[in-house]
Amino acid sequence: MSISLKQTSLPLVFHPDYTITLPKGHRFPMEKYSKILQILLNDGVVSKDSIFTPKPANRNELCIAHNKDYIDAVFNNKLDSSAERLLGFKCNKTIVKRARAAVGGTILAARLALKYQIACNTAGGSHHGHPGHAAGFCIFNDVAVAVKVLQKQSIIHKALIIDLDVHQGDGTACFFSCDPTVFTFSIHCETNYPDKKKRSDMDFGLPQGTGDDTYLDCLRKNLPIAISKAQPDIVFLNAGVDPHIDDKLGKLNLSNNGLLARDLSTLDLCQKSKIPVACVLGGGYSDDLNELAQKHTTIHRAAKMVLNSE
Ligand SMILES: [Zn+2]
């Protein structure tokens, strides 16, 4: 990549296709993506010259990770009604275009992280996407595709996926259950979706109502173990904000400070271990989109602080 950034700039990936219109009242807060970018620019967390636009993932890239039949069904708009029920909305060309942009964004964030230590996609974290089917608002599993694309190109060998979204990354766990090169680590709420959890390499299903102290103890005690076991070339961090106490779907009770401490602890540990981190946005659900977008910028603020602390 020929572009050079100031040491302290945070590389940010954004595509205009990230924000599309869903039917009114749908639970998925699609407008949050462009609001996040606006807040980050207004607050000077990122500058215009550190924003990168990804190429949407193509069929070949998606097929490196997902089953070909499934990708064909999605591209030809042939998901049946039971598949769409699992997904949580009706699929159409615009939604597929958006999902492809988000996967391309995570691939680009990973490449940028390898060059600049930390990079963030302002979408991604579709961790319920399975190899052969969609689920829980997730069509393609962007992190799984990014890992497999970079491995195929011999850019990385081993990866650690740290999933801190309140929902367990069941799709991601499925992709890598028999893959010794990819270590999956998840802290989630045991009583949140999905009902049937899949097995990650390290899973921590915390009880409903867990607050900052217990959550952060769990993270700080176990993440160093995961890093030591995984010995990764890169970390993918799903920084979903749905563990927050005000989240509409999440059942953990993290405060604003708790979320910031979570992200700072994680990024700081990776930085000290000299492991690049590609951050993806993950989930967050609220009727107040401004407040939600603000919450999502926690990871970007933490990333900038860690980059500047060097
Ligand atoms: Zn979630």
GROMACS .gro file of N, CA, C and O in nm, residues 23-146:
model
  496
   23PRO      N    1  -3.709  -0.172   0.622
   23PRO     CA    2  -3.846  -0.133   0.654
   23PRO      C    3  -3.854  -0.059   0.787
   23PRO      O    4  -3.781  -0.092   0.882
   24LYS      N    5  -3.940   0.042   0.797
   24LYS     CA    6  -3.951   0.126   0.917
   24LYS      C    7  -3.978   0.040   1.041
   24LYS      O    8  -4.057  -0.054   1.036
   25GLY      N    9  -3.910   0.070   1.149
   25GLY     CA   10  -3.934  -0.003   1.274
   25GLY      C   11  -3.855  -0.131   1.285
   25GLY      O   12  -3.863  -0.201   1.385
   26HIS      N   13  -3.775  -0.166   1.180
   26HIS     CA   14  -3.695  -0.288   1.191
   26HIS      C   15  -3.593  -0.273   1.303
   26HIS      O   16  -3.540  -0.165   1.325
   27ARG      N   17  -3.568  -0.386   1.372
   27ARG     CA   18  -3.481  -0.380   1.491
   27ARG      C   19  -3.336  -0.348   1.457
   27ARG      O   20  -3.259  -0.309   1.542
   28PHE      N   21  -3.298  -0.370   1.331
   28PHE     CA   22  -3.157  -0.347   1.297
   28PHE      C   23  -3.134  -0.199   1.265
   28PHE      O   24  -3.188  -0.146   1.169
   29PRO      N   25  -3.052  -0.131   1.347
   29PRO     CA   26  -3.036   0.015   1.332
   29PRO      C   27  -2.936   0.052   1.223
   29PRO      O   28  -2.823   0.091   1.249
   30MET      N   29  -2.978   0.041   1.098
   30MET     CA   30  -2.887   0.054   0.984
   30MET      C   31  -2.825   0.194   0.972
   30MET      O   32  -2.713   0.208   0.924
   31GLU      N   33  -2.898   0.298   1.016
   31GLU     CA   34  -2.847   0.435   0.995
   31GLU      C   35  -2.727   0.467   1.084
   31GLU      O   36  -2.665   0.572   1.070
   32LYS      N   37  -2.697   0.379   1.176
   32LYS     CA   38  -2.591   0.414   1.271
   32LYS      C   39  -2.455   0.431   1.203
   32LYS      O   40  -2.372   0.509   1.249
   33TYR      N   41  -2.434   0.360   1.092
   33TYR     CA   42  -2.300   0.357   1.032
   33TYR      C   43  -2.253   0.494   0.985
   33TYR      O   44  -2.139   0.535   1.010
   34SER      N   45  -2.339   0.568   0.916
   34SER     CA   46  -2.295   0.700   0.867
   34SER      C   47  -2.285   0.799   0.983
   34SER      O   48  -2.202   0.890   0.982
   35LYS      N   49  -2.369   0.781   1.085
   35LYS     CA   50  -2.360   0.869   1.204
   35LYS      C   51  -2.226   0.851   1.275
   35LYS      O   52  -2.167   0.947   1.325
   36ILE      N   53  -2.180   0.727   1.282
   36ILE     CA   54  -2.051   0.700   1.347
   36ILE      C   55  -1.940   0.778   1.278
   36ILE      O   56  -1.859   0.846   1.342
   37LEU      N   57  -1.939   0.771   1.146
   37LEU     CA   58  -1.834   0.841   1.070
   37LEU      C   59  -1.841   0.991   1.098
   37LEU      O   60  -1.737   1.056   1.119
   38GLN      N   61  -1.962   1.045   1.098
   38GLN     CA   62  -1.980   1.188   1.120
   38GLN      C   63  -1.926   1.230   1.257
   38GLN      O   64  -1.855   1.329   1.270
   39ILE      N   65  -1.960   1.152   1.360
   39ILE     CA   66  -1.912   1.184   1.496
   39ILE      C   67  -1.759   1.180   1.502
   39ILE      O   68  -1.694   1.269   1.557
   40LEU      N   69  -1.701   1.078   1.440
   40LEU     CA   70  -1.554   1.062   1.445
   40LEU      C   71  -1.484   1.179   1.375
   40LEU      O   72  -1.381   1.227   1.421
   41LEU      N   73  -1.544   1.225   1.264
   41LEU     CA   74  -1.485   1.340   1.193
   41LEU      C   75  -1.504   1.468   1.274
   41LEU      O   76  -1.411   1.546   1.292
   42ASN      N   77  -1.627   1.489   1.325
   42ASN     CA   78  -1.657   1.611   1.402
   42ASN      C   79  -1.567   1.623   1.525
   42ASN      O   80  -1.524   1.731   1.561
   43ASP      N   81  -1.543   1.508   1.591
   43ASP     CA   82  -1.465   1.511   1.716
   43ASP      C   83  -1.315   1.500   1.690
   43ASP      O   84  -1.237   1.495   1.786
   44GLY      N   85  -1.275   1.493   1.565
   44GLY     CA   86  -1.132   1.487   1.533
   44GLY      C   87  -1.066   1.355   1.570
   44GLY      O   88  -0.944   1.346   1.583
   45VAL      N   89  -1.146   1.249   1.589
   45VAL     CA   90  -1.087   1.118   1.619
   45VAL      C   91  -1.019   1.063   1.493
   45VAL      O   92  -0.916   0.997   1.499
   46VAL      N   93  -1.078   1.090   1.378
   46VAL     CA   94  -1.014   1.055   1.250
   46VAL      C   95  -1.014   1.180   1.161
   46VAL      O   96  -1.094   1.272   1.181
   47SER      N   97  -0.925   1.179   1.064
   47SER     CA   98  -0.925   1.288   0.967
   47SER      C   99  -0.962   1.229   0.831
   47SER      O  100  -0.952   1.108   0.811
   48LYS      N  101  -1.003   1.318   0.739
   48LYS     CA  102  -1.050   1.269   0.609
   48LYS      C  103  -0.942   1.187   0.538
   48LYS      O  104  -0.974   1.093   0.466
   49ASP      N  105  -0.814   1.223   0.559
   49ASP     CA  106  -0.709   1.150   0.486
   49ASP      C  107  -0.673   1.016   0.549
   49ASP      O  108  -0.586   0.945   0.500
   50SER      N  109  -0.741   0.980   0.659
   50SER     CA  110  -0.715   0.845   0.714
   50SER      C  111  -0.837   0.754   0.695
   50SER      O  112  -0.849   0.652   0.761
   51ILE      N  113  -0.926   0.796   0.602
   51ILE     CA  114  -1.043   0.712   0.574
   51ILE      C  115  -1.020   0.636   0.443
   51ILE      O  116  -0.982   0.695   0.342
   52PHE      N  117  -1.042   0.508   0.446
   52PHE     CA  118  -1.018   0.422   0.330
   52PHE      C  119  -1.149   0.359   0.285
   52PHE      O  120  -1.230   0.319   0.367
   53THR      N  121  -1.167   0.352   0.153
   53THR     CA  122  -1.290   0.292   0.098
   53THR      C  123  -1.258   0.152   0.044
   53THR      O  124  -1.170   0.137  -0.040
   54PRO      N  125  -1.329   0.051   0.094
   54PRO     CA  126  -1.297  -0.085   0.050
   54PRO      C  127  -1.363  -0.120  -0.084
   54PRO      O  128  -1.462  -0.059  -0.122
   55LYS      N  129  -1.304  -0.221  -0.149
   55LYS     CA  130  -1.373  -0.282  -0.263
   55LYS      C  131  -1.467  -0.387  -0.207
   55LYS      O  132  -1.426  -0.465  -0.118
   56PRO      N  133  -1.592  -0.392  -0.253
   56PRO     CA  134  -1.681  -0.498  -0.203
   56PRO      C  135  -1.620  -0.636  -0.229
   56PRO      O  136  -1.555  -0.656  -0.332
   57ALA      N  137  -1.639  -0.727  -0.134
   57ALA     CA  138  -1.586  -0.863  -0.153
   57ALA      C  139  -1.651  -0.926  -0.275
   57ALA      O  140  -1.771  -0.908  -0.298
   58ASN      N  141  -1.572  -1.000  -0.352
   58ASN     CA  142  -1.629  -1.065  -0.472
   58ASN      C  143  -1.664  -1.211  -0.441
   58ASN      O  144  -1.635  -1.262  -0.332
   59ARG      N  145  -1.725  -1.276  -0.539
   59ARG     CA  146  -1.774  -1.412  -0.519
   59ARG      C  147  -1.659  -1.507  -0.481
   59ARG      O  148  -1.673  -1.590  -0.391
   60ASN      N  149  -1.545  -1.492  -0.550
   60ASN     CA  150  -1.431  -1.581  -0.521
   60ASN      C  151  -1.385  -1.568  -0.377
   60ASN      O  152  -1.357  -1.668  -0.310
   61GLU      N  153  -1.376  -1.445  -0.329
   61GLU     CA  154  -1.332  -1.424  -0.190
   61GLU      C  155  -1.432  -1.487  -0.093
   61GLU      O  156  -1.393  -1.554   0.003
   62LEU      N  157  -1.559  -1.465  -0.118
   62LEU     CA  158  -1.662  -1.519  -0.028
   62LEU      C  159  -1.660  -1.672  -0.027
   62LEU      O  160  -1.680  -1.735   0.077
   63CYS      N  161  -1.632  -1.730  -0.146
   63CYS     CA  162  -1.633  -1.877  -0.157
   63CYS      C  163  -1.510  -1.942  -0.093
   63CYS      O  164  -1.508  -2.063  -0.072
   64ILE      N  165  -1.408  -1.863  -0.063
   64ILE     CA  166  -1.293  -1.920   0.009
   64ILE      C  167  -1.338  -1.966   0.148
   64ILE      O  168  -1.289  -2.065   0.202
   65ALA      N  169  -1.435  -1.894   0.205
   65ALA     CA  170  -1.482  -1.929   0.340
   65ALA      C  171  -1.618  -1.999   0.338
   65ALA      O  172  -1.638  -2.102   0.402
   66HIS      N  173  -1.713  -1.942   0.264
   66HIS     CA  174  -1.851  -1.994   0.267
   66HIS      C  175  -1.871  -2.106   0.163
   66HIS      O  176  -1.795  -2.117   0.066
   67ASN      N  177  -1.977  -2.186   0.184
   67ASN     CA  178  -2.014  -2.289   0.087
   67ASN      C  179  -2.059  -2.222  -0.044
   67ASN      O  180  -2.136  -2.126  -0.041
   68LYS      N  181  -2.012  -2.277  -0.155
   68LYS     CA  182  -2.043  -2.217  -0.286
   68LYS      C  183  -2.194  -2.213  -0.313
   68LYS      O  184  -2.246  -2.115  -0.366
   69ASP      N  185  -2.265  -2.319  -0.277
   69ASP     CA  186  -2.410  -2.323  -0.303
   69ASP      C  187  -2.482  -2.211  -0.230
   69ASP      O  188  -2.576  -2.151  -0.280
   70TYR      N  189  -2.437  -2.187  -0.109
   70TYR     CA  190  -2.499  -2.080  -0.029
   70TYR      C  191  -2.471  -1.944  -0.094
   70TYR      O  192  -2.561  -1.860  -0.108
   71ILE      N  193  -2.348  -1.920  -0.134
   71ILE     CA  194  -2.313  -1.792  -0.197
   71ILE      C  195  -2.394  -1.773  -0.326
   71ILE      O  196  -2.446  -1.665  -0.354
   72ASP      N  197  -2.409  -1.881  -0.405
   72ASP     CA  198  -2.489  -1.870  -0.528
   72ASP      C  199  -2.633  -1.835  -0.495
   72ASP      O  200  -2.695  -1.751  -0.562
   73ALA      N  201  -2.688  -1.899  -0.392
   73ALA     CA  202  -2.828  -1.870  -0.353
   73ALA      C  203  -2.842  -1.722  -0.315
   73ALA      O  204  -2.938  -1.655  -0.354
   74VAL      N  205  -2.744  -1.669  -0.241
   74VAL     CA  206  -2.752  -1.529  -0.200
   74VAL      C  207  -2.738  -1.437  -0.322
   74VAL      O  208  -2.817  -1.344  -0.342
   75PHE      N  209  -2.639  -1.465  -0.408
   75PHE     CA  210  -2.615  -1.378  -0.525
   75PHE      C  211  -2.733  -1.382  -0.622
   75PHE      O  212  -2.760  -1.283  -0.690
   76ASN      N  213  -2.801  -1.495  -0.631
   76ASN     CA  214  -2.915  -1.507  -0.725
   76ASN      C  215  -3.048  -1.479  -0.658
   76ASN      O  216  -3.154  -1.506  -0.714
   77ASN      N  217  -3.041  -1.423  -0.536
   77ASN     CA  218  -3.163  -1.388  -0.462
   77ASN      C  219  -3.258  -1.507  -0.446
   77ASN      O  220  -3.378  -1.497  -0.467
   78LYS      N  221  -3.200  -1.621  -0.409
   78LYS     CA  222  -3.278  -1.744  -0.401
   78LYS      C  223  -3.287  -1.800  -0.258
   78LYS      O  224  -3.311  -1.919  -0.240
   79LEU      N  225  -3.268  -1.714  -0.157
   79LEU     CA  226  -3.286  -1.765  -0.020
   79LEU      C  227  -3.434  -1.791   0.002
   79LEU      O  228  -3.517  -1.706  -0.030
   80ASP      N  229  -3.468  -1.907   0.056
   80ASP     CA  230  -3.611  -1.934   0.076
   80ASP      C  231  -3.659  -1.868   0.206
   80ASP      O  232  -3.581  -1.809   0.281
   81SER      N  233  -3.790  -1.882   0.233
   81SER     CA  234  -3.846  -1.808   0.346
   81SER      C  235  -3.791  -1.856   0.481
   81SER      O  236  -3.773  -1.776   0.573
   82SER      N  237  -3.758  -1.984   0.492
   82SER     CA  238  -3.703  -2.029   0.621
   82SER      C  239  -3.562  -1.974   0.639
   82SER      O  240  -3.522  -1.938   0.751
   83ALA      N  241  -3.486  -1.963   0.531
   83ALA     CA  242  -3.351  -1.904   0.540
   83ALA      C  243  -3.362  -1.757   0.578
   83ALA      O  244  -3.281  -1.706   0.657
   84GLU      N  245  -3.462  -1.688   0.524
   84GLU     CA  246  -3.478  -1.546   0.556
   84GLU      C  247  -3.529  -1.525   0.699
   84GLU      O  248  -3.497  -1.426   0.763
   85ARG      N  249  -3.606  -1.622   0.749
   85ARG     CA  250  -3.649  -1.613   0.889
   85ARG      C  251  -3.529  -1.622   0.982
   85ARG      O  252  -3.516  -1.547   1.078
   86LEU      N  253  -3.438  -1.714   0.950
   86LEU     CA  254  -3.314  -1.725   1.029
   86LEU      C  255  -3.232  -1.597   1.023
   86LEU      O  256  -3.174  -1.553   1.121
   87LEU      N  257  -3.229  -1.536   0.905
   87LEU     CA  258  -3.152  -1.412   0.885
   87LEU      C  259  -3.214  -1.296   0.964
   87LEU      O  260  -3.142  -1.217   1.025
   88GLY      N  261  -3.345  -1.286   0.963
   88GLY     CA  262  -3.412  -1.179   1.038
   88GLY      C  263  -3.465  -1.067   0.950
   88GLY      O  264  -3.527  -0.974   1.000
   89PHE      N  265  -3.438  -1.071   0.821
   89PHE     CA  266  -3.503  -0.980   0.727
   89PHE      C  267  -3.503  -1.042   0.587
   89PHE      O  268  -3.430  -1.136   0.560
   90LYS      N  269  -3.585  -0.983   0.500
   90LYS     CA  270  -3.591  -1.032   0.362
   90LYS      C  271  -3.467  -0.985   0.290
   90LYS      O  272  -3.429  -0.869   0.298
   91CYS      N  273  -3.405  -1.076   0.219
   91CYS     CA  274  -3.281  -1.040   0.149
   91CYS      C  275  -3.315  -0.977   0.014
   91CYS      O  276  -3.414  -1.014  -0.047
   92ASN      N  277  -3.237  -0.882  -0.029
   92ASN     CA  278  -3.253  -0.828  -0.165
   92ASN      C  279  -3.116  -0.780  -0.214
   92ASN      O  280  -3.018  -0.787  -0.141
   93LYS      N  281  -3.114  -0.731  -0.338
   93LYS     CA  282  -2.984  -0.695  -0.399
   93LYS      C  283  -2.910  -0.587  -0.319
   93LYS      O  284  -2.788  -0.591  -0.306
   94THR      N  285  -2.985  -0.490  -0.268
   94THR     CA  286  -2.922  -0.381  -0.194
   94THR      C  287  -2.857  -0.434  -0.066
   94THR      O  288  -2.747  -0.393  -0.029
   95ILE      N  289  -2.927  -0.524   0.002
   95ILE     CA  290  -2.872  -0.580   0.126
   95ILE      C  291  -2.746  -0.663   0.097
   95ILE      O  292  -2.648  -0.657   0.171
   96VAL      N  293  -2.748  -0.735  -0.013
   96VAL     CA  294  -2.631  -0.816  -0.050
   96VAL      C  295  -2.513  -0.724  -0.084
   96VAL      O  296  -2.398  -0.749  -0.045
   97LYS      N  297  -2.544  -0.616  -0.156
   97LYS     CA  298  -2.439  -0.519  -0.191
   97LYS      C  299  -2.374  -0.463  -0.063
   97LYS      O  300  -2.253  -0.450  -0.052
   98ARG      N  301  -2.459  -0.432   0.032
   98ARG     CA  302  -2.410  -0.380   0.160
   98ARG      C  303  -2.322  -0.483   0.233
   98ARG      O  304  -2.215  -0.451   0.283
   99ALA      N  305  -2.371  -0.606   0.235
   99ALA     CA  306  -2.296  -0.712   0.305
   99ALA      C  307  -2.161  -0.734   0.238
   99ALA      O  308  -2.059  -0.756   0.305
  100ARG      N  309  -2.156  -0.727   0.106
  100ARG     CA  310  -2.028  -0.744   0.035
  100ARG      C  311  -1.933  -0.628   0.068
  100ARG      O  312  -1.812  -0.649   0.084
  101ALA      N  313  -1.986  -0.508   0.078
  101ALA     CA  314  -1.902  -0.392   0.113
  101ALA      C  315  -1.844  -0.410   0.254
  101ALA      O  316  -1.727  -0.382   0.279
  102ALA      N  317  -1.927  -0.461   0.345
  102ALA     CA  318  -1.881  -0.480   0.484
  102ALA      C  319  -1.770  -0.584   0.492
  102ALA      O  320  -1.673  -0.567   0.566
  103VAL      N  321  -1.782  -0.691   0.413
  103VAL     CA  322  -1.675  -0.793   0.412
  103VAL      C  323  -1.547  -0.733   0.354
  103VAL      O  324  -1.438  -0.750   0.409
  104GLY      N  325  -1.562  -0.661   0.242
  104GLY     CA  326  -1.446  -0.594   0.183
  104GLY      C  327  -1.382  -0.500   0.283
  104GLY      O  328  -1.259  -0.487   0.290
  105GLY      N  329  -1.465  -0.436   0.365
  105GLY     CA  330  -1.415  -0.344   0.468
  105GLY      C  331  -1.331  -0.414   0.573
  105GLY      O  332  -1.230  -0.362   0.618
  106THR      N  333  -1.374  -0.532   0.612
  106THR     CA  334  -1.296  -0.605   0.714
  106THR      C  335  -1.165  -0.659   0.655
  106THR      O  336  -1.061  -0.657   0.722
  107ILE      N  337  -1.170  -0.701   0.530
  107ILE     CA  338  -1.044  -0.745   0.464
  107ILE      C  339  -0.947  -0.626   0.458
  107ILE      O  340  -0.829  -0.639   0.492
  108LEU      N  341  -0.998  -0.509   0.420
  108LEU     CA  342  -0.911  -0.391   0.410
  108LEU      C  343  -0.861  -0.349   0.549
  108LEU      O  344  -0.743  -0.314   0.565
  109ALA      N  345  -0.948  -0.354   0.650
  109ALA     CA  346  -0.905  -0.317   0.786
  109ALA      C  347  -0.792  -0.409   0.832
  109ALA      O  348  -0.697  -0.364   0.897
  110ALA      N  349  -0.799  -0.536   0.796
  110ALA     CA  350  -0.692  -0.629   0.835
  110ALA      C  351  -0.561  -0.592   0.766
  110ALA      O  352  -0.455  -0.589   0.829
  111ARG      N  353  -0.569  -0.561   0.637
  111ARG     CA  354  -0.446  -0.521   0.566
  111ARG      C  355  -0.388  -0.394   0.626
  111ARG      O  356  -0.266  -0.380   0.641
  112LEU      N  357  -0.474  -0.300   0.661
  112LEU     CA  358  -0.428  -0.174   0.721
  112LEU      C  359  -0.369  -0.198   0.860
  112LEU      O  360  -0.270  -0.137   0.898
  113ALA      N  361  -0.430  -0.289   0.935
  113ALA     CA  362  -0.378  -0.321   1.069
  113ALA      C  363  -0.237  -0.380   1.059
  113ALA      O  364  -0.150  -0.346   1.139
  114LEU      N  365  -0.216  -0.463   0.958
  114LEU     CA  366  -0.083  -0.524   0.942
  114LEU      C  367   0.022  -0.417   0.910
  114LEU      O  368   0.139  -0.431   0.941
  115LYS      N  369  -0.024  -0.308   0.850
  115LYS     CA  370   0.070  -0.200   0.817
  115LYS      C  371   0.081  -0.096   0.930
  115LYS      O  372   0.189  -0.046   0.959
  116TYR      N  373  -0.034  -0.064   0.994
  116TYR     CA  374  -0.034   0.048   1.090
  116TYR      C  375  -0.060   0.005   1.235
  116TYR      O  376  -0.089   0.088   1.319
  117GLN      N  377  -0.062  -0.124   1.263
  117GLN     CA  378  -0.085  -0.179   1.399
  117GLN      C  379  -0.233  -0.190   1.437
  117GLN      O  380  -0.276  -0.293   1.485
  118ILE      N  381  -0.311  -0.083   1.418
  118ILE     CA  382  -0.454  -0.093   1.450
  118ILE      C  383  -0.531  -0.026   1.335
  118ILE      O  384  -0.490   0.079   1.286
  119ALA      N  385  -0.641  -0.087   1.295
  119ALA     CA  386  -0.731  -0.024   1.197
  119ALA      C  387  -0.872  -0.068   1.231
  119ALA      O  388  -0.893  -0.175   1.290
  120CYS      N  389  -0.969   0.017   1.196
  120CYS     CA  390  -1.109  -0.014   1.231
  120CYS      C  391  -1.198  -0.010   1.109
  120CYS      O  392  -1.195   0.086   1.031
  121ASN      N  393  -1.280  -0.112   1.095
  121ASN     CA  394  -1.389  -0.106   0.997
  121ASN      C  395  -1.510  -0.046   1.068
  121ASN      O  396  -1.538  -0.082   1.183
  122THR      N  397  -1.581   0.044   1.002
  122THR     CA  398  -1.702   0.102   1.065
  122THR      C  399  -1.826   0.017   1.038
  122THR      O  400  -1.939   0.064   1.046
  123ALA      N  401  -1.805  -0.107   1.000
  123ALA     CA  402  -1.913  -0.205   0.989
  123ALA      C  403  -1.849  -0.339   1.025
  123ALA      O  404  -1.738  -0.344   1.077
  124GLY      N  405  -1.918  -0.449   0.996
  124GLY     CA  406  -1.860  -0.581   1.018
  124GLY      C  407  -1.889  -0.636   1.157
  124GLY      O  408  -1.950  -0.571   1.242
  125GLY      N  409  -1.844  -0.759   1.176
  125GLY     CA  410  -1.874  -0.829   1.300
  125GLY      C  411  -1.998  -0.916   1.284
  125GLY      O  412  -2.070  -0.940   1.380
  126SER      N  413  -2.021  -0.963   1.161
  126SER     CA  414  -2.140  -1.046   1.132
  126SER      C  415  -2.114  -1.190   1.175
  126SER      O  416  -2.106  -1.281   1.093
  127HIS      N  417  -2.104  -1.206   1.305
  127HIS     CA  418  -2.051  -1.331   1.360
  127HIS      C  419  -2.151  -1.446   1.368
  127HIS      O  420  -2.115  -1.555   1.408
  128HIS      N  421  -2.278  -1.419   1.335
  128HIS     CA  422  -2.374  -1.531   1.329
  128HIS      C  423  -2.379  -1.594   1.190
  128HIS      O  424  -2.450  -1.692   1.169
  129GLY      N  425  -2.310  -1.533   1.093
  129GLY     CA  426  -2.304  -1.590   0.958
  129GLY      C  427  -2.231  -1.724   0.964
  129GLY      O  428  -2.119  -1.732   1.014
  130HIS      N  429  -2.295  -1.830   0.917
  130HIS     CA  430  -2.237  -1.964   0.919
  130HIS      C  431  -2.179  -1.998   0.781
  130HIS      O  432  -2.209  -1.930   0.683
  131PRO      N  433  -2.100  -2.105   0.773
  131PRO     CA  434  -2.045  -2.141   0.642
  131PRO      C  435  -2.155  -2.159   0.535
  131PRO      O  436  -2.136  -2.116   0.422
  132GLY      N  437  -2.267  -2.218   0.573
  132GLY     CA  438  -2.368  -2.249   0.472
  132GLY      C  439  -2.502  -2.184   0.491
  132GLY      O  440  -2.599  -2.218   0.423
  133HIS      N  441  -2.514  -2.092   0.586
  133HIS     CA  442  -2.642  -2.022   0.601
  133HIS      C  443  -2.627  -1.891   0.677
  133HIS      O  444  -2.531  -1.871   0.752
  134ALA      N  445  -2.727  -1.804   0.656
  134ALA     CA  446  -2.731  -1.675   0.725
  134ALA      C  447  -2.803  -1.694   0.858
  134ALA      O  448  -2.879  -1.790   0.876
  135ALA      N  449  -2.778  -1.604   0.953
  135ALA     CA  450  -2.851  -1.607   1.080
  135ALA      C  451  -2.835  -1.473   1.152
  135ALA      O  452  -2.734  -1.403   1.132
  136GLY      N  453  -2.931  -1.439   1.234
  136GLY     CA  454  -2.921  -1.323   1.324
  136GLY      C  455  -2.869  -1.196   1.259
  136GLY      O  456  -2.774  -1.137   1.310
  137PHE      N  457  -2.931  -1.153   1.150
  137PHE     CA  458  -2.894  -1.030   1.076
  137PHE      C  459  -2.760  -1.042   1.002
  137PHE      O  460  -2.709  -0.941   0.953
  138CYS      N  461  -2.702  -1.161   0.997
  138CYS     CA  462  -2.569  -1.175   0.935
  138CYS      C  463  -2.575  -1.263   0.810
  138CYS      O  464  -2.613  -1.381   0.818
  139ILE      N  465  -2.537  -1.208   0.695
  139ILE     CA  466  -2.539  -1.286   0.570
  139ILE      C  467  -2.403  -1.354   0.551
  139ILE      O  468  -2.392  -1.475   0.543
  140PHE      N  469  -2.299  -1.272   0.541
  140PHE     CA  470  -2.163  -1.326   0.527
  140PHE      C  471  -2.088  -1.301   0.658
  140PHE      O  472  -2.105  -1.198   0.722
  141ASN      N  473  -2.001  -1.394   0.695
  141ASN     CA  474  -1.920  -1.374   0.814
  141ASN      C  475  -1.791  -1.303   0.772
  141ASN      O  476  -1.695  -1.366   0.725
  142ASP      N  477  -1.791  -1.170   0.786
  142ASP     CA  478  -1.680  -1.089   0.733
  142ASP      C  479  -1.545  -1.126   0.792
  142ASP      O  480  -1.444  -1.133   0.721
  143VAL      N  481  -1.542  -1.155   0.922
  143VAL     CA  482  -1.413  -1.187   0.985
  143VAL      C  483  -1.362  -1.323   0.934
  143VAL      O  484  -1.244  -1.337   0.901
  144ALA      N  485  -1.452  -1.420   0.922
  144ALA     CA  486  -1.410  -1.553   0.872
  144ALA      C  487  -1.356  -1.540   0.729
  144ALA      O  488  -1.253  -1.599   0.696
  145VAL      N  489  -1.424  -1.460   0.647
  145VAL     CA  490  -1.378  -1.443   0.508
  145VAL      C  491  -1.241  -1.374   0.508
  145VAL      O  492  -1.149  -1.417   0.439
  146ALA      N  493  -1.227  -1.269   0.588
  146ALA     CA  494  -1.100  -1.195   0.591
  146ALA      C  495  -0.985  -1.286   0.634
  146ALA      O  496  -0.877  -1.286   0.573
   0.00000   0.00000   0.00000
